[in-house]
Coordinates of C-alpha atoms and ligand atoms in Angstrom, one line a residue:
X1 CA 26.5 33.1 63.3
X2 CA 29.7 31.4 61.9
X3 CA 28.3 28.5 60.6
X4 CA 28.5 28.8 56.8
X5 CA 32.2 30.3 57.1
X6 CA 35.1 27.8 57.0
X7 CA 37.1 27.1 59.5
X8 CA 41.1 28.3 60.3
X9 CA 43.0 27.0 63.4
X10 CA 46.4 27.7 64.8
X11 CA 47.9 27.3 67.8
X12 CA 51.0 28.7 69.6
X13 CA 52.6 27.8 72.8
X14 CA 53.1 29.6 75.6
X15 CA 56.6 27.7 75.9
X16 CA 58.4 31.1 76.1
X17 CA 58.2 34.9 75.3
X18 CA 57.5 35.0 71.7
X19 CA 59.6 35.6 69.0
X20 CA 59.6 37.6 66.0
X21 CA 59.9 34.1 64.2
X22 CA 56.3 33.8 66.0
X23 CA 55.2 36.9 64.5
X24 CA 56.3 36.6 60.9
X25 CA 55.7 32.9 60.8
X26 CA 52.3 32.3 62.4
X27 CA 50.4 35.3 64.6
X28 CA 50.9 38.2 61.8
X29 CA 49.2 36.0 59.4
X30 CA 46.0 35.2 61.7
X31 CA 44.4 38.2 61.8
X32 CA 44.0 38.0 57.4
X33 CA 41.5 35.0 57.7
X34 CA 38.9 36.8 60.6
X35 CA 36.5 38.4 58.2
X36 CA 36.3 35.2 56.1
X37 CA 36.4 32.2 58.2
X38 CA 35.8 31.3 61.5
X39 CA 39.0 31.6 63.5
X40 CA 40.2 29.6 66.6
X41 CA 43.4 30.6 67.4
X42 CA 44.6 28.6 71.1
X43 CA 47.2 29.1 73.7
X44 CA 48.5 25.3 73.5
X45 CA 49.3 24.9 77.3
X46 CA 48.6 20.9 77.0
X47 CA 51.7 20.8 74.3
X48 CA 53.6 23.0 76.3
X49 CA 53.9 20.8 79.1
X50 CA 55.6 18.0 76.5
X51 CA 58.9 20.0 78.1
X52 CA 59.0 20.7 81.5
X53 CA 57.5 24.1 82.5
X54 CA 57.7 26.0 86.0
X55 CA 54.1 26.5 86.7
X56 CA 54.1 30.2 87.6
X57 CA 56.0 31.0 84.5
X58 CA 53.3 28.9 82.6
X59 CA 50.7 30.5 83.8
X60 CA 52.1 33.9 83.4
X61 CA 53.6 33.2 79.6
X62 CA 49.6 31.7 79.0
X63 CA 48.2 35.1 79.9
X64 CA 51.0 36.7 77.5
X65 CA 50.2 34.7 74.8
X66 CA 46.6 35.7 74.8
X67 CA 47.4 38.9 75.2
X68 CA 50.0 39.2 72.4
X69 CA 47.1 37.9 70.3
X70 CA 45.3 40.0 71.1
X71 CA 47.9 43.1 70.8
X72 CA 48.6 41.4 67.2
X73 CA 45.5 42.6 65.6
X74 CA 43.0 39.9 66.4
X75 CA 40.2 41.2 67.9
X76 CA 38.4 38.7 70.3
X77 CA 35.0 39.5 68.6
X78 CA 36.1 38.2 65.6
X79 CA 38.4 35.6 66.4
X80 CA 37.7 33.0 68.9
X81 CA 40.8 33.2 70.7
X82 CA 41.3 30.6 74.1
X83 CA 43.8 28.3 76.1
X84 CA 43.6 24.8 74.9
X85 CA 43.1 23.2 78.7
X86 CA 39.6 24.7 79.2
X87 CA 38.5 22.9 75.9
X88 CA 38.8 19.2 77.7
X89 CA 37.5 18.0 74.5
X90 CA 41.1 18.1 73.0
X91 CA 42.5 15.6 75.9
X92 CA 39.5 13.5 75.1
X93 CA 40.2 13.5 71.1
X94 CA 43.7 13.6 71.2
X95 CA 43.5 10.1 73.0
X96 CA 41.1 8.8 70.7
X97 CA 43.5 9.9 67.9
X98 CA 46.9 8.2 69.4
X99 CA 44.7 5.1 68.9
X100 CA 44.7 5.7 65.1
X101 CA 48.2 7.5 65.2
X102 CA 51.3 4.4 64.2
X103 CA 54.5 4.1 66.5
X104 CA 56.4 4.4 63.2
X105 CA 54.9 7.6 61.5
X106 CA 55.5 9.2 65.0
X107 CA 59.2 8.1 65.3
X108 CA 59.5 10.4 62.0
X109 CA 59.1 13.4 63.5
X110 CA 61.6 15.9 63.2
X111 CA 60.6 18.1 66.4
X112 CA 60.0 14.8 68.1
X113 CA 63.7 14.4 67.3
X114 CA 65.1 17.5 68.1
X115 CA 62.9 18.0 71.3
X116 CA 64.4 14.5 72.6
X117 CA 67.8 15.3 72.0
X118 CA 67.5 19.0 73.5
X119 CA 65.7 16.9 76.8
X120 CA 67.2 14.1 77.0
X121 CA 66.3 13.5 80.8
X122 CA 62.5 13.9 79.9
X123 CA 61.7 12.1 76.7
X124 CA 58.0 11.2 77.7
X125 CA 55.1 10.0 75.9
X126 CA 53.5 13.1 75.6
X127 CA 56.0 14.6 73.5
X128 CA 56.2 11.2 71.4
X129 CA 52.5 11.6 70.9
X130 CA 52.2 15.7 70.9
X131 CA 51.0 15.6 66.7
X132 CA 48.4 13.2 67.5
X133 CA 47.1 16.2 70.1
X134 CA 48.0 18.7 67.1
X135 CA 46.1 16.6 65.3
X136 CA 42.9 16.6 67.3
X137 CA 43.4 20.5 68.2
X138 CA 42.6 20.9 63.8
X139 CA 40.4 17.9 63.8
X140 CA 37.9 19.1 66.3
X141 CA 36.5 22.4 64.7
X142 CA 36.6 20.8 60.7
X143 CA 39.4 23.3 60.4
X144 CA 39.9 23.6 56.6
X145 CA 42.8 25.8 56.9
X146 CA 46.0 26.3 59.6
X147 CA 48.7 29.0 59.2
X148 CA 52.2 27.9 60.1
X149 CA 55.6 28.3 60.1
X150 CA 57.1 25.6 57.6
X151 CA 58.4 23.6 60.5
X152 CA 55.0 22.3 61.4
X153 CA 54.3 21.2 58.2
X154 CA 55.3 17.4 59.0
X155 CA 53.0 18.1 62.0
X156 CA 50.0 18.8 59.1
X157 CA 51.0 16.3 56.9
X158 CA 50.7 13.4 59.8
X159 CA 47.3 15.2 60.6
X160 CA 45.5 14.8 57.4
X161 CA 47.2 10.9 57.2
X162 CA 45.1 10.7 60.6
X163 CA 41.8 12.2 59.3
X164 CA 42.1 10.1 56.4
X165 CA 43.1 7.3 58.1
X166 CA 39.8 7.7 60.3
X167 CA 37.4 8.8 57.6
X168 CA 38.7 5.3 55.8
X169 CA 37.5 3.8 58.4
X170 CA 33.9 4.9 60.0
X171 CA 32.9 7.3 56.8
X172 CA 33.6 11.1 56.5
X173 CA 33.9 12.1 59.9
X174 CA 36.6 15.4 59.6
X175 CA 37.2 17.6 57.4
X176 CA 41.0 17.1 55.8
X177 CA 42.9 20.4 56.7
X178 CA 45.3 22.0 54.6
X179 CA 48.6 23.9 55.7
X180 CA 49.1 27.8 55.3
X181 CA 52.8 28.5 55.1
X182 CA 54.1 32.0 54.1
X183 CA 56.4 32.0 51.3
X184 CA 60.4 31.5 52.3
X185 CA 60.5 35.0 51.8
X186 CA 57.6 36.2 53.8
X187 CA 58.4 34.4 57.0
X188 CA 57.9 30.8 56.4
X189 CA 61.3 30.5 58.5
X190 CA 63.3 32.8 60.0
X191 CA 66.5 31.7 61.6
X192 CA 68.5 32.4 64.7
X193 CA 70.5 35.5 64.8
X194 CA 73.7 33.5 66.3
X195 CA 73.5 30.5 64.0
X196 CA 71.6 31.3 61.0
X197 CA 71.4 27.7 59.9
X198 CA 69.1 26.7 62.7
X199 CA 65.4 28.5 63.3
X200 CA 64.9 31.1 65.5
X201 CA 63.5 29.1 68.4
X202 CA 61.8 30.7 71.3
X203 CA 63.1 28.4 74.2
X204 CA 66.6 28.9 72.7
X205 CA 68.9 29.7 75.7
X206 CA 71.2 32.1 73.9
X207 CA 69.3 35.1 74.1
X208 CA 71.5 36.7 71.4
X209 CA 69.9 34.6 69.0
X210 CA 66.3 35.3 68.8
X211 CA 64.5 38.7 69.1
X212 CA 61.5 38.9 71.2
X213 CA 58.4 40.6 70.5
X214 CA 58.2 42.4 73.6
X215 CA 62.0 43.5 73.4
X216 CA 62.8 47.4 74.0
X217 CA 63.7 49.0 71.2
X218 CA 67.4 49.3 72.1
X219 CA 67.5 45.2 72.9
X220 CA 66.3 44.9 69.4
X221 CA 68.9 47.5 67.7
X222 CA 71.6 45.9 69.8
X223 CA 70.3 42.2 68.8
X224 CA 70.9 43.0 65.3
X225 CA 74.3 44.8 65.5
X226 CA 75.4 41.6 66.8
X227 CA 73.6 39.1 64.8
X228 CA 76.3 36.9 63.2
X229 CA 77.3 37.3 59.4
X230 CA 80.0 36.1 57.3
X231 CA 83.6 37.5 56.7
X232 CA 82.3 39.2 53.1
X233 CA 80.9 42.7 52.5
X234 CA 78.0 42.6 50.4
X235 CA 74.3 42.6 51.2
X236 CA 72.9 40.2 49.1
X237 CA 71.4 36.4 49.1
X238 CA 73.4 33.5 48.8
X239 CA 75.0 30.2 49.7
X240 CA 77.6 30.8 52.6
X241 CA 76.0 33.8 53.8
X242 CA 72.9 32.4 55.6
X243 CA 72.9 35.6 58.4
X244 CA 72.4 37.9 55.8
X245 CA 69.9 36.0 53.9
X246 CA 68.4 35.2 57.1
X247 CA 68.3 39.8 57.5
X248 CA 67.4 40.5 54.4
X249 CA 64.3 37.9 55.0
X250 CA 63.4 39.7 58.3
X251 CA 63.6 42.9 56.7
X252 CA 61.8 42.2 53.8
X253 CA 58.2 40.9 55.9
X254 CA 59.0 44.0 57.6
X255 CA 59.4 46.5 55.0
X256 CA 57.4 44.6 52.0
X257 CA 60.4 45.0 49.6
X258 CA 61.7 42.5 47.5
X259 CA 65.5 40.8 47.5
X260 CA 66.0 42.7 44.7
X261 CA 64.9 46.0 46.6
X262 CA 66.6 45.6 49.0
X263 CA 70.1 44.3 47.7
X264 CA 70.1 48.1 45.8
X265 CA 69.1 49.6 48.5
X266 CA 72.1 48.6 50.3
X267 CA 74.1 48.0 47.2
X268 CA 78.3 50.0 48.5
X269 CA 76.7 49.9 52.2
X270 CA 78.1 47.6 54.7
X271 CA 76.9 45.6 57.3
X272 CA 76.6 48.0 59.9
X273 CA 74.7 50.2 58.0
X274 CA 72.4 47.3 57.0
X275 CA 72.0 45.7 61.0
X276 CA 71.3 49.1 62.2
X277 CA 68.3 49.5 59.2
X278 CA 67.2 46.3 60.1
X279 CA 66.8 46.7 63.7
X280 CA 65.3 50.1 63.6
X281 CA 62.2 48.7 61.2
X282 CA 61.8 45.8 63.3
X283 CA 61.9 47.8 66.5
X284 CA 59.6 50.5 64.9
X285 CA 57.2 48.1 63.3
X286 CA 56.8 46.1 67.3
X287 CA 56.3 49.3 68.9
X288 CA 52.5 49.4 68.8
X289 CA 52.4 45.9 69.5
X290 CA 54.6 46.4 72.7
X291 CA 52.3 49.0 73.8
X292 CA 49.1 47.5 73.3
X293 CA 50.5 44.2 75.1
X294 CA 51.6 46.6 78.5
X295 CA 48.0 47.5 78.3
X296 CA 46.2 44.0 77.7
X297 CA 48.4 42.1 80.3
X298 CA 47.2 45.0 83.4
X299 CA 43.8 43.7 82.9
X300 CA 43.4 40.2 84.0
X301 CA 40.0 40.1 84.4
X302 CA 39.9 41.4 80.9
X303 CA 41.8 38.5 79.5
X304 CA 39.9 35.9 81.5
X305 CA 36.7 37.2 80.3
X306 CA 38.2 36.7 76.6
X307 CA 39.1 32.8 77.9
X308 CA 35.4 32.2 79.1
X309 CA 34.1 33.7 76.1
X310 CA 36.5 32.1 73.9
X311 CA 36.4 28.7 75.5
X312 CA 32.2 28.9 75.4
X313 CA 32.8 29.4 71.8
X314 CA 35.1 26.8 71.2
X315 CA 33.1 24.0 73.4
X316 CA 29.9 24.1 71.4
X317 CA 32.0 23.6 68.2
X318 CA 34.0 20.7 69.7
X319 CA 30.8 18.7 71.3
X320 CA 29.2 18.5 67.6
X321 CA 32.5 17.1 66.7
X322 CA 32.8 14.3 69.9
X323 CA 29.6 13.5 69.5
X324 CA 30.1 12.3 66.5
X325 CA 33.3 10.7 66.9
X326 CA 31.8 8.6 70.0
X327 CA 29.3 7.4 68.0
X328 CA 31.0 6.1 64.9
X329 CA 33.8 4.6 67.3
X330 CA 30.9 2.7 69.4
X331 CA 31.2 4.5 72.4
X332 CA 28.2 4.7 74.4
X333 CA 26.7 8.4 74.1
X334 CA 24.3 9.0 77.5
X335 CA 21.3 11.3 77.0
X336 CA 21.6 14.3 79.4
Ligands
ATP401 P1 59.6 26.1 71.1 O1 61.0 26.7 71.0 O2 59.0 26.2 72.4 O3 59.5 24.8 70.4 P2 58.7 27.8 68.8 O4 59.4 29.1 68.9 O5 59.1 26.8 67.8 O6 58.7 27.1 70.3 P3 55.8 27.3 68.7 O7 54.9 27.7 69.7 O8 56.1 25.9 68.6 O9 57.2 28.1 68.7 O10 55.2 27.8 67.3 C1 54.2 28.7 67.1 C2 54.1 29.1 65.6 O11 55.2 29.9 65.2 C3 54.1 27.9 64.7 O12 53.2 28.1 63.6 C4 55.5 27.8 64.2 O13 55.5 27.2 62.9 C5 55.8 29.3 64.1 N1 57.2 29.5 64.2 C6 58.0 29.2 65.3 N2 59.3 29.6 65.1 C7 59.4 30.1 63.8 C8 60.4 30.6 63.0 N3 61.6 30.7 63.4 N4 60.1 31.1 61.7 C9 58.8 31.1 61.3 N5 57.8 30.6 62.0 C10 58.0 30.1 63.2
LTN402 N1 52.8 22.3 67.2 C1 52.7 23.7 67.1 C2 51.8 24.3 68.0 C3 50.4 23.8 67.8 C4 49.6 24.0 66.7 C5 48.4 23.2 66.9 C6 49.7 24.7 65.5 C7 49.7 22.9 68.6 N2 48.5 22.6 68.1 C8 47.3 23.2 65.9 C9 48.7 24.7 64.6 C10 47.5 24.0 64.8 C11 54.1 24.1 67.3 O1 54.9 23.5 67.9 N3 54.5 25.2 66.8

């Protein structure tokens, strides 16, 4: 059915309630490519467990994350949509991969480096090797194509050096993907609402500093009326007033003005005025999401059906790929 439609892939994980920098950056995005490629969007539980997770909580964020997909616009018909660890073929290709994947490239990695610093009592090899695992999530489905927030671009860039590196080797084996990244002013990054200089992160402990897609509307309002600022008084863009950029960003994916736009609409207004605008778009533009998540997440057996389906799906893409990976490694490949 999908075979002469290219390929997207992205991949969230279900590492904590999701953000709005989820939204804007990655899941809002997905739903554009279903009618012209083949989609595989994953629940990354493997890369999850890079940082330690409470098993209950992982299992109930994994069903969230489907579901949030799901209440994002991406209809399960359209989209295969499924959690990585029922696809063992990414475990499998992911070791293959830290076999091509150098010690140095790896040690480059920014998230490497601010994961280790945040965990510095679990600084294990998965999370040392998690792009190689990135890399094999894109590599198996000959994904031409994977919308992400601009903080996974180093992860992109080390997968195509892998593909490359492989296809050097053995002969065109994967496909080279190319990143998707919004613009800077269409979500590409959006900060954290208490320091505006570092990305809005969704295991951030301070709860003041991110806004949650599944937020109440009043936990959103009251998010923004404290989001911090600077000590001026105008609404505009500019150096030394990164929490206002930072809104104006947010409120511009929400609203589809420009900075310009914007800075006259507020032009004489304050900041209060402006949080409180902010807050109420975002808060009225998550509503329908919100809802349609309380209703996906009261039917399990719904959402398992979309991870058989989805992981069916995904398997008979990922064998073709294996298969030929074995092969041109010299792996022995048993008739069944
Ligand atoms: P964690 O805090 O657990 O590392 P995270 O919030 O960075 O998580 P991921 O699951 O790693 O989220 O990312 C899922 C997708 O959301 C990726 O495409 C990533 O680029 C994007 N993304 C995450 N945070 C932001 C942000 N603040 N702005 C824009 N995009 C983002
Ligand atoms: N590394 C990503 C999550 C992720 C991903 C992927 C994104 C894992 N595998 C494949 C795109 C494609 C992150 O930390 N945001």
């Amino acid at each position: 059915m999908f075979n002469d439609k290219k390929v997207v892939f992205s991949g969230v994980q279900p590492s904590g309630n999701l953000t709005i920098g989820n939204y804007l950056g990655a899941i809002r995005n997905f739903s554009a490519f279903s009618e012209e490629y083949h989609c595989y969007y994953c629940v990354v539980d493997e890369h999850a467990i890079t940082v330690r997770q409470v098993p209950a909580d992982l299992r109930r964020r994994t069903y969230e994350t489907l579901a949030l997909y799901i209440a994002c616009g991406l209809d399960p018909e359209k989209n295969t949509l499924f959690v990585q660890s029922h696809v063992p073929a990414h475990a499998e290709l992911g070791w293959i991969l830290d076999c091509y994947t150098m010690f140095g490239e790896l040690s480059r990695m920014t998230q490497f480096k601010d994961k280790s610093a945040k965990n510095a009592d679990n600084i294990n090899a998965g999370l040392f090797t998690y792009p190689a695992l990135m890399a094999a999530d894109i590599l198996l489905y000959q994904t031409e194509l994977v919308p992400v927030g601009v903080d996974q671009k180093q992860h992109l860039e080390i997968a195509r050096d892998i593909a490359e590196r492989f296809n050097g080797i053995y002969g065109e084996t994967f496909v080279v993907p190319e990143p998707y990244i919004p613009p800077t002013t269409g979500g590409a990054k959006i900060m954290s609402l208490a320091e505006p200089t570092k990305k809005m992160s969704k295991s951030d402990e301070n709860e003041n500093a991110v806004v949650r897609i599944l937020d109440s509307r009043d936990t959103i309002i009251r998010k923004f009326k404290r989001a911090v600022t600077d000590s001026g008084s105008e609404i505009r863009c500019g150096e030394g007033k990164e929490g206002i950029t930072n809104l104006i960003g947010i409120y511009s994916c929400f609203t589809g003005k420009t900075t310009e736009e914007i800075e006259r609409e507020f032009d004489g207004k304050g900041y209060g005025d402006f949080k409180l605008a902010v807050g109420e778009t975002c808060a009225d533009a998550l509503t329908p999401v919100r809802e349609e998540f309380d209703r996906l997440i009261a039917d399990k057996a719904y959402l398992e059906s979309v991870m058989v389906q989805g992981a069916e799906a995904a398997y008979k893409s990922a064998r073709k790929t294996m298969s030929k990976v074995r092969r041109k490694i010299g792996f022995i490949e048993l008739k069944k």
